[in-house]
PDB file of C-alpha atoms in Angstrom:
ATOM      1  CA  MET A 224      21.366   8.218  25.191  1.00  0.00           C
ATOM      2  CA  ASP A 225      23.651   4.962  25.214  1.00  0.00           C
ATOM      3  CA  THR A 226      27.305   5.649  22.173  1.00  0.00           C
ATOM      4  CA  ASN A 227      29.716   2.936  21.274  1.00  0.00           C
ATOM      5  CA  LEU A 228      26.139   0.298  21.386  1.00  0.00           C
ATOM      6  CA  HIS A 229      26.387  -2.600  20.060  1.00  0.00           C
ATOM      7  CA  LEU A 230      29.472  -1.874  17.443  1.00  0.00           C
ATOM      8  CA  ASP A 231      31.863  -5.307  17.911  1.00  0.00           C
ATOM      9  CA  PHE A 232      30.884  -6.955  14.641  1.00  0.00           C
ATOM     10  CA  GLU A 233      31.901  -9.936  15.860  1.00  0.00           C
ATOM     11  CA  GLN A 234      29.611 -10.285  18.532  1.00  0.00           C
ATOM     12  CA  ARG A 235      26.432 -12.071  17.663  1.00  0.00           C
ATOM     13  CA  LEU A 236      23.407 -10.305  18.605  1.00  0.00           C
ATOM     14  CA  SER A 237      19.652 -11.268  20.021  1.00  0.00           C
ATOM     15  CA  VAL A 238      17.834  -7.838  21.366  1.00  0.00           C
ATOM     16  CA  GLN A 239      13.726  -8.487  22.231  1.00  0.00           C
ATOM     17  CA  THR A 240      12.827  -5.202  21.815  1.00  0.00           C
ATOM     18  CA  MET A 241       9.323  -5.722  23.305  1.00  0.00           C
ATOM     19  CA  ALA A 242      10.487  -5.602  26.506  1.00  0.00           C
ATOM     20  CA  MET A 243      12.887  -2.661  26.158  1.00  0.00           C
ATOM     21  CA  ASP A 244      11.719   0.646  27.228  1.00  0.00           C
ATOM     22  CA  TRP A 245      11.331   3.821  25.472  1.00  0.00           C
ATOM     23  CA  THR A 246      13.630   6.581  25.552  1.00  0.00           C
ATOM     24  CA  PRO A 247      13.473  10.363  24.561  1.00  0.00           C
ATOM     25  CA  SER A 248      14.679  11.508  21.417  1.00  0.00           C
ATOM     26  CA  PRO A 249      15.708  15.339  20.647  1.00  0.00           C
ATOM     27  CA  ALA A 250      12.643  15.737  19.174  1.00  0.00           C
ATOM     28  CA  VAL A 251       9.124  15.949  21.201  1.00  0.00           C
ATOM     29  CA  GLY A 252       6.474  13.599  20.492  1.00  0.00           C
ATOM     30  CA  VAL A 253       9.702  11.122  18.888  1.00  0.00           C
ATOM     31  CA  TRP A 254      10.703   8.048  21.085  1.00  0.00           C
ATOM     32  CA  ARG A 255      13.334   5.336  20.391  1.00  0.00           C
ATOM     33  CA  LYS A 256      14.640   1.804  21.506  1.00  0.00           C
ATOM     34  CA  PRO A 257      18.432   1.883  20.472  1.00  0.00           C
ATOM     35  CA  LEU A 258      19.650  -1.317  19.321  1.00  0.00           C
ATOM     36  CA  GLU A 259      23.485  -0.235  18.080  1.00  0.00           C
ATOM     37  CA  ARG A 260      24.899   3.283  18.314  1.00  0.00           C
ATOM     38  CA  GLU A 261      27.829   5.051  17.207  1.00  0.00           C
ATOM     39  CA  ARG A 262      27.879   8.676  18.538  1.00  0.00           C
ATOM     40  CA  ALA A 263      24.419  10.605  20.431  1.00  0.00           C
ATOM     41  CA  GLU A 264      23.109  11.891  17.573  1.00  0.00           C
ATOM     42  CA  SER A 265      25.139  11.019  14.434  1.00  0.00           C
ATOM     43  CA  GLY A 266      26.915   7.985  13.425  1.00  0.00           C
ATOM     44  CA  ARG A 267      25.960   4.524  12.592  1.00  0.00           C
ATOM     45  CA  ALA A 268      22.772   3.065  14.403  1.00  0.00           C
ATOM     46  CA  THR A 269      19.691   0.941  14.117  1.00  0.00           C
ATOM     47  CA  SER A 270      16.488   1.764  16.349  1.00  0.00           C
ATOM     48  CA  VAL A 271      13.508   0.673  16.640  1.00  0.00           C
ATOM     49  CA  VAL A 272      11.656   4.853  16.880  1.00  0.00           C
ATOM     50  CA  ARG A 273       7.885   5.558  18.039  1.00  0.00           C
ATOM     51  CA  TYR A 274       5.975   9.255  16.784  1.00  0.00           C
ATOM     52  CA  ALA A 275       3.265  10.305  18.488  1.00  0.00           C
ATOM     53  CA  PRO A 276       0.162  11.389  16.489  1.00  0.00           C
ATOM     54  CA  GLY A 277       0.978  15.342  15.323  1.00  0.00           C
ATOM     55  CA  SER A 278       4.852  14.687  16.446  1.00  0.00           C
ATOM     56  CA  SER A 279       7.803  16.190  13.881  1.00  0.00           C
ATOM     57  CA  PHE A 280      11.427  16.464  13.928  1.00  0.00           C
ATOM     58  CA  ALA A 281      13.451  18.926  12.954  1.00  0.00           C
ATOM     59  CA  ALA A 282      14.874  18.776   8.615  1.00  0.00           C
ATOM     60  CA  HIS A 283      17.982  17.129   8.487  1.00  0.00           C
ATOM     61  CA  VAL A 284      20.369  15.416   5.935  1.00  0.00           C
ATOM     62  CA  HIS A 285      21.685  11.912   5.981  1.00  0.00           C
ATOM     63  CA  ALA A 286      25.403  12.510   5.795  1.00  0.00           C
ATOM     64  CA  ARG A 287      25.592   8.163   5.173  1.00  0.00           C
ATOM     65  CA  GLY A 288      22.184   7.648   4.555  1.00  0.00           C
ATOM     66  CA  GLU A 289      18.832   6.504   5.882  1.00  0.00           C
ATOM     67  CA  GLU A 290      17.263   3.016   5.509  1.00  0.00           C
ATOM     68  CA  ILE A 291      13.207   2.686   7.513  1.00  0.00           C
ATOM     69  CA  PHE A 292      10.640  -0.053   7.364  1.00  0.00           C
ATOM     70  CA  VAL A 293       7.432   1.061   8.338  1.00  0.00           C
ATOM     71  CA  LEU A 294       5.859  -0.845  10.922  1.00  0.00           C
ATOM     72  CA  ASN A 295       2.679   0.857  11.847  1.00  0.00           C
ATOM     73  CA  GLY A 296       0.580   3.569  11.262  1.00  0.00           C
ATOM     74  CA  THR A 297       1.565   6.166   8.823  1.00  0.00           C
ATOM     75  CA  PHE A 298       5.019   7.891   8.406  1.00  0.00           C
ATOM     76  CA  GLU A 299       5.432  11.263   5.525  1.00  0.00           C
ATOM     77  CA  ASP A 300       7.816  13.832   4.924  1.00  0.00           C
ATOM     78  CA  GLU A 301       8.096  15.856   2.242  1.00  0.00           C
ATOM     79  CA  TYR A 302       7.995  13.425  -0.565  1.00  0.00           C
ATOM     80  CA  GLY A 303       5.101  11.255   0.837  1.00  0.00           C
ATOM     81  CA  CYS A 304       3.218   9.262   2.715  1.00  0.00           C
ATOM     82  CA  TYR A 305       3.924   5.838   4.138  1.00  0.00           C
ATOM     83  CA  ARG A 306       1.603   3.017   5.305  1.00  0.00           C
ATOM     84  CA  ALA A 307       2.404   0.345   7.529  1.00  0.00           C
ATOM     85  CA  GLY A 308       4.618  -2.030   4.839  1.00  0.00           C
ATOM     86  CA  THR A 309       6.193   0.537   3.353  1.00  0.00           C
ATOM     87  CA  TYR A 310      10.206  -0.104   2.873  1.00  0.00           C
ATOM     88  CA  VAL A 311      12.191   3.756   2.028  1.00  0.00           C
ATOM     89  CA  ARG A 312      16.309   3.674   1.282  1.00  0.00           C
ATOM     90  CA  ASN A 313      17.239   7.085   1.139  1.00  0.00           C
ATOM     91  CA  PRO A 314      21.048   7.787  -0.169  1.00  0.00           C
ATOM     92  CA  PRO A 315      23.606   9.608   1.089  1.00  0.00           C
ATOM     93  CA  ALA A 316      23.467  13.191   1.912  1.00  0.00           C
ATOM     94  CA  SER A 317      19.407  13.675   1.138  1.00  0.00           C
ATOM     95  CA  SER A 318      17.812  15.174   3.435  1.00  0.00           C
ATOM     96  CA  HIS A 319      13.856  14.959   4.407  1.00  0.00           C
ATOM     97  CA  ALA A 320      11.872  16.477   7.611  1.00  0.00           C
ATOM     98  CA  PRO A 321       9.570  13.744   8.691  1.00  0.00           C
ATOM     99  CA  ARG A 322       6.781  13.644  10.887  1.00  0.00           C
ATOM    100  CA  SER A 323       3.315  12.072  11.337  1.00  0.00           C
ATOM    101  CA  ALA A 324      -0.610  13.239  11.950  1.00  0.00           C
ATOM    102  CA  LEU A 325      -1.179   9.976  13.326  1.00  0.00           C
ATOM    103  CA  GLY A 326       1.725   8.137  14.936  1.00  0.00           C
ATOM    104  CA  CYS A 327       3.867   5.362  13.377  1.00  0.00           C
ATOM    105  CA  GLU A 328       6.468   3.751  14.069  1.00  0.00           C
ATOM    106  CA  LEU A 329       9.677   2.504  12.281  1.00  0.00           C
ATOM    107  CA  PHE A 330      12.205   0.309  12.429  1.00  0.00           C
ATOM    108  CA  VAL A 331      15.057   3.243  11.237  1.00  0.00           C
ATOM    109  CA  LYS A 332      19.282   1.946  10.054  1.00  0.00           C
ATOM    110  CA  LEU A 333      21.416   5.398   9.607  1.00  0.00           C
ATOM    111  CA  SER A 334      25.067   5.635   8.437  1.00  0.00           C
ATOM    112  CA  HIS A 335      25.430   2.565   7.008  1.00  0.00           C
ATOM    113  CA  PHE A 336      25.766   2.381   3.206  1.00  0.00           C
ATOM    114  CA  ALA A 337      28.445   1.832   1.088  1.00  0.00           C
ATOM    115  CA  PRO A 338      30.198   4.567  -0.667  1.00  0.00           C
ATOM    116  CA  GLY A 339      28.326   4.922  -3.617  1.00  0.00           C
ATOM    117  CA  ASP A 340      25.168   3.289  -2.664  1.00  0.00           C
ATOM    118  CA  ASP A 341      22.846   6.740  -3.874  1.00  0.00           C
ATOM    119  CA  GLU A 342      19.640   4.955  -5.268  1.00  0.00           C
ATOM    120  CA  ARG A 343      16.136   5.895  -3.230  1.00  0.00           C
ATOM    121  CA  ILE A 344      13.929   3.564  -2.948  1.00  0.00           C
ATOM    122  CA  VAL A 345      10.703   3.605  -1.684  1.00  0.00           C
ATOM    123  CA  ILE A 346       8.589   0.072  -2.276  1.00  0.00           C
ATOM    124  CA  ASP A 347       5.459  -0.618  -1.074  1.00  0.00           C
ATOM    125  CA  THR A 348       5.598  -4.242   0.282  1.00  0.00           C
ATOM    126  CA  THR A 349       2.362  -4.969   0.712  1.00  0.00           C
ATOM    127  CA  VAL A 350       1.395  -5.271  -2.725  1.00  0.00           C
ATOM    128  CA  GLN A 351       4.061  -6.462  -4.214  1.00  0.00           C
ATOM    129  CA  PRO A 352       4.797  -9.968  -5.742  1.00  0.00           C
ATOM    130  CA  TRP A 353       6.655 -13.035  -3.570  1.00  0.00           C
ATOM    131  CA  LEU A 354       9.180 -14.949  -5.493  1.00  0.00           C
ATOM    132  CA  PRO A 355       9.769 -18.750  -4.773  1.00  0.00           C
ATOM    133  CA  GLY A 356      12.466 -19.138  -1.756  1.00  0.00           C
ATOM    134  CA  LEU A 357      15.253 -22.277  -2.259  1.00  0.00           C
ATOM    135  CA  VAL A 358      13.514 -24.367  -0.172  1.00  0.00           C
ATOM    136  CA  ASP A 359       9.094 -24.511   0.250  1.00  0.00           C
ATOM    137  CA  GLY A 360       7.217 -22.850   2.555  1.00  0.00           C
ATOM    138  CA  LEU A 361       9.966 -19.813   1.958  1.00  0.00           C
ATOM    139  CA  ARG A 362       8.933 -16.742  -0.178  1.00  0.00           C
ATOM    140  CA  VAL A 363      11.194 -13.867  -0.838  1.00  0.00           C
ATOM    141  CA  MET A 364      10.449  -9.964  -1.704  1.00  0.00           C
ATOM    142  CA  PRO A 365      13.811  -8.707  -2.903  1.00  0.00           C
ATOM    143  CA  LEU A 366      14.067  -5.291  -1.918  1.00  0.00           C
ATOM    144  CA  ALA A 367      17.640  -3.116  -2.371  1.00  0.00           C
ATOM    145  CA  GLU A 368      20.677  -4.685  -3.386  1.00  0.00           C
ATOM    146  CA  TYR A 369      23.938  -2.790  -3.872  1.00  0.00           C
ATOM    147  CA  GLY A 370      27.938  -5.132  -4.046  1.00  0.00           C
ATOM    148  CA  GLY A 371      27.736  -7.576  -1.356  1.00  0.00           C
ATOM    149  CA  GLU A 372      25.140  -6.255   0.507  1.00  0.00           C
ATOM    150  CA  HIS A 373      21.184  -7.588   0.157  1.00  0.00           C
ATOM    151  CA  THR A 374      17.736  -6.233   1.990  1.00  0.00           C
ATOM    152  CA  ALA A 375      14.641  -8.529   1.462  1.00  0.00           C
ATOM    153  CA  LEU A 376      10.997 -10.093   3.268  1.00  0.00           C
ATOM    154  CA  VAL A 377      11.426 -13.572   3.930  1.00  0.00           C
ATOM    155  CA  ARG A 378       8.046 -15.019   4.540  1.00  0.00           C
ATOM    156  CA  TRP A 379       8.735 -18.594   6.810  1.00  0.00           C
ATOM    157  CA  ALA A 380       4.700 -20.603   6.358  1.00  0.00           C
ATOM    158  CA  PRO A 381       4.404 -22.409   9.407  1.00  0.00           C
ATOM    159  CA  ASN A 382       6.976 -25.908   9.467  1.00  0.00           C
ATOM    160  CA  THR A 383       9.435 -25.004   7.031  1.00  0.00           C
ATOM    161  CA  TYR A 384      13.436 -25.129   7.376  1.00  0.00           C
ATOM    162  CA  PHE A 385      16.256 -23.988   6.019  1.00  0.00           C
ATOM    163  CA  ASN A 386      20.002 -26.010   5.227  1.00  0.00           C
ATOM    164  CA  ARG A 387      22.404 -24.915   7.937  1.00  0.00           C
ATOM    165  CA  HIS A 388      24.190 -22.063   5.516  1.00  0.00           C
ATOM    166  CA  ARG A 389      26.896 -19.144   6.951  1.00  0.00           C
ATOM    167  CA  HIS A 390      26.537 -15.598   6.257  1.00  0.00           C
ATOM    168  CA  TRP A 391      29.694 -13.684   4.418  1.00  0.00           C
ATOM    169  CA  GLY A 392      29.948 -10.433   5.619  1.00  0.00           C
ATOM    170  CA  GLY A 393      27.040 -11.146   8.415  1.00  0.00           C
ATOM    171  CA  GLU A 394      23.201 -11.080   8.169  1.00  0.00           C
ATOM    172  CA  GLU A 395      21.206  -9.414  10.605  1.00  0.00           C
ATOM    173  CA  ILE A 396      17.473  -9.747  10.546  1.00  0.00           C
ATOM    174  CA  PHE A 397      14.363  -7.985  12.178  1.00  0.00           C
ATOM    175  CA  VAL A 398      11.137 -10.416  13.049  1.00  0.00           C
ATOM    176  CA  LEU A 399       8.340  -8.749  12.367  1.00  0.00           C
ATOM    177  CA  ASP A 400       6.084 -11.198  12.901  1.00  0.00           C
ATOM    178  CA  GLY A 401       5.274 -14.483  14.149  1.00  0.00           C
ATOM    179  CA  VAL A 402       8.177 -16.612  15.554  1.00  0.00           C
ATOM    180  CA  PHE A 403      11.604 -17.420  13.973  1.00  0.00           C
ATOM    181  CA  SER A 404      14.209 -20.208  15.446  1.00  0.00           C
ATOM    182  CA  ASP A 405      17.316 -21.706  15.222  1.00  0.00           C
ATOM    183  CA  GLU A 406      19.657 -23.767  17.010  1.00  0.00           C
ATOM    184  CA  HIS A 407      19.975 -20.509  19.080  1.00  0.00           C
ATOM    185  CA  GLY A 408      16.677 -19.673  20.255  1.00  0.00           C
ATOM    186  CA  HIS A 409      13.244 -18.441  19.105  1.00  0.00           C
ATOM    187  CA  TYR A 410      12.732 -15.246  18.408  1.00  0.00           C
ATOM    188  CA  PRO A 411       8.947 -13.947  18.402  1.00  0.00           C
ATOM    189  CA  ALA A 412       7.870 -10.383  16.887  1.00  0.00           C
ATOM    190  CA  GLY A 413       9.892  -7.486  17.404  1.00  0.00           C
ATOM    191  CA  SER A 414      13.391  -9.694  18.222  1.00  0.00           C
ATOM    192  CA  TRP A 415      16.203  -7.844  16.487  1.00  0.00           C
ATOM    193  CA  LEU A 416      19.282 -10.334  15.695  1.00  0.00           C
ATOM    194  CA  ARG A 417      22.911  -9.576  14.409  1.00  0.00           C
ATOM    195  CA  SER A 418      25.194 -12.319  13.339  1.00  0.00           C
ATOM    196  CA  PRO A 419      28.592 -11.469  12.135  1.00  0.00           C
ATOM    197  CA  HIS A 420      30.765 -12.355   8.966  1.00  0.00           C
ATOM    198  CA  ASN A 421      30.852 -16.224   8.776  1.00  0.00           C
ATOM    199  CA  SER A 422      28.805 -17.413  11.197  1.00  0.00           C
ATOM    200  CA  GLN A 423      26.285 -20.188  10.211  1.00  0.00           C
ATOM    201  CA  HIS A 424      23.179 -21.705  11.491  1.00  0.00           C
ATOM    202  CA  GLU A 425      19.804 -23.754  10.635  1.00  0.00           C
ATOM    203  CA  PRO A 426      16.486 -21.300  10.476  1.00  0.00           C
ATOM    204  CA  TYR A 427      13.370 -23.235  10.663  1.00  0.00           C
ATOM    205  CA  SER A 428       9.992 -21.612  11.676  1.00  0.00           C
ATOM    206  CA  ARG A 429       6.990 -23.815  13.552  1.00  0.00           C
ATOM    207  CA  GLU A 430       4.011 -21.116  13.779  1.00  0.00           C
ATOM    208  CA  GLY A 431       5.614 -19.135  10.400  1.00  0.00           C
ATOM    209  CA  CYS A 432       6.824 -15.866  10.490  1.00  0.00           C
ATOM    210  CA  THR A 433       7.495 -12.607   8.432  1.00  0.00           C
ATOM    211  CA  ILE A 434      11.144 -11.089   8.891  1.00  0.00           C
ATOM    212  CA  LEU A 435      12.878  -8.343   7.036  1.00  0.00           C
ATOM    213  CA  VAL A 436      16.774  -9.510   6.158  1.00  0.00           C
ATOM    214  CA  LYS A 437      19.808  -7.890   5.463  1.00  0.00           C
ATOM    215  CA  VAL A 438      22.979  -9.143   4.156  1.00  0.00           C
ATOM    216  CA  GLY A 439      26.872  -9.060   3.838  1.00  0.00           C
ATOM    217  CA  HIS A 440      26.852  -5.180   4.946  1.00  0.00           C
ATOM    218  CA  LEU A 441      28.929  -5.518   8.188  1.00  0.00           C
ATOM    219  CA  PRO A 442      31.665  -2.834   8.033  1.00  0.00           C
ATOM    220  CA  GLU A 443      34.726  -5.181   8.262  1.00  0.00           C
ATOM    221  CA  VAL A 444      34.256  -7.055   5.376  1.00  0.00           C
ATOM    222  CA  ARG A 445      33.231  -4.995   3.539  1.00  0.00           C
ATOM    223  CA  ALA A 446      36.168  -3.106   3.520  1.00  0.00           C
ATOM    224  CA  VAL A 447      38.260  -6.535   2.392  1.00  0.00           C
TER     225      VAL A 447
END
């Protein structure tokens, strides 16, 4: 497993996860596509994770928290069963023994929580209302907020264009469906983007898309 992977937060990144190979985890039947990783099995990490049907991971503690979005299938632990579209936020020092009877794929972030961010959140986004966005054609579903960090789903209708803007504290996007675009390129489903503090772009979507967005969370800025 790569270590010290994509930890230069001043660099803009664009990764097509659909083109990546799966790499094995320590648990049989659990596979990963690492996007950023501090150490082999600890520290800050972002990954796409796949559980084969009937697979499980040993009970473990998340010293600095864990954030999960269920991309497909059904994910489980001793606290519940989470179907596709569920957002789970496990706070620092929480523990669980994850598994999947039917198999699933997840977008997972580990060890990035700010001190004091200790609320557990579980949201089934398939039944939550969408709120109007800042421009016509844009709808937003807030998921979590702490300090200057915000996490949300954003849905773009076809031919929606947003104003050019800057990202204080950076921006991270995972494209769930459709095609997201800006002046730097076009990003189909499965694309992972990370833009540094004070970066700017002018996003749009001609085809329409849904994206998972996090802003204001890059560590250098958080410490300022």
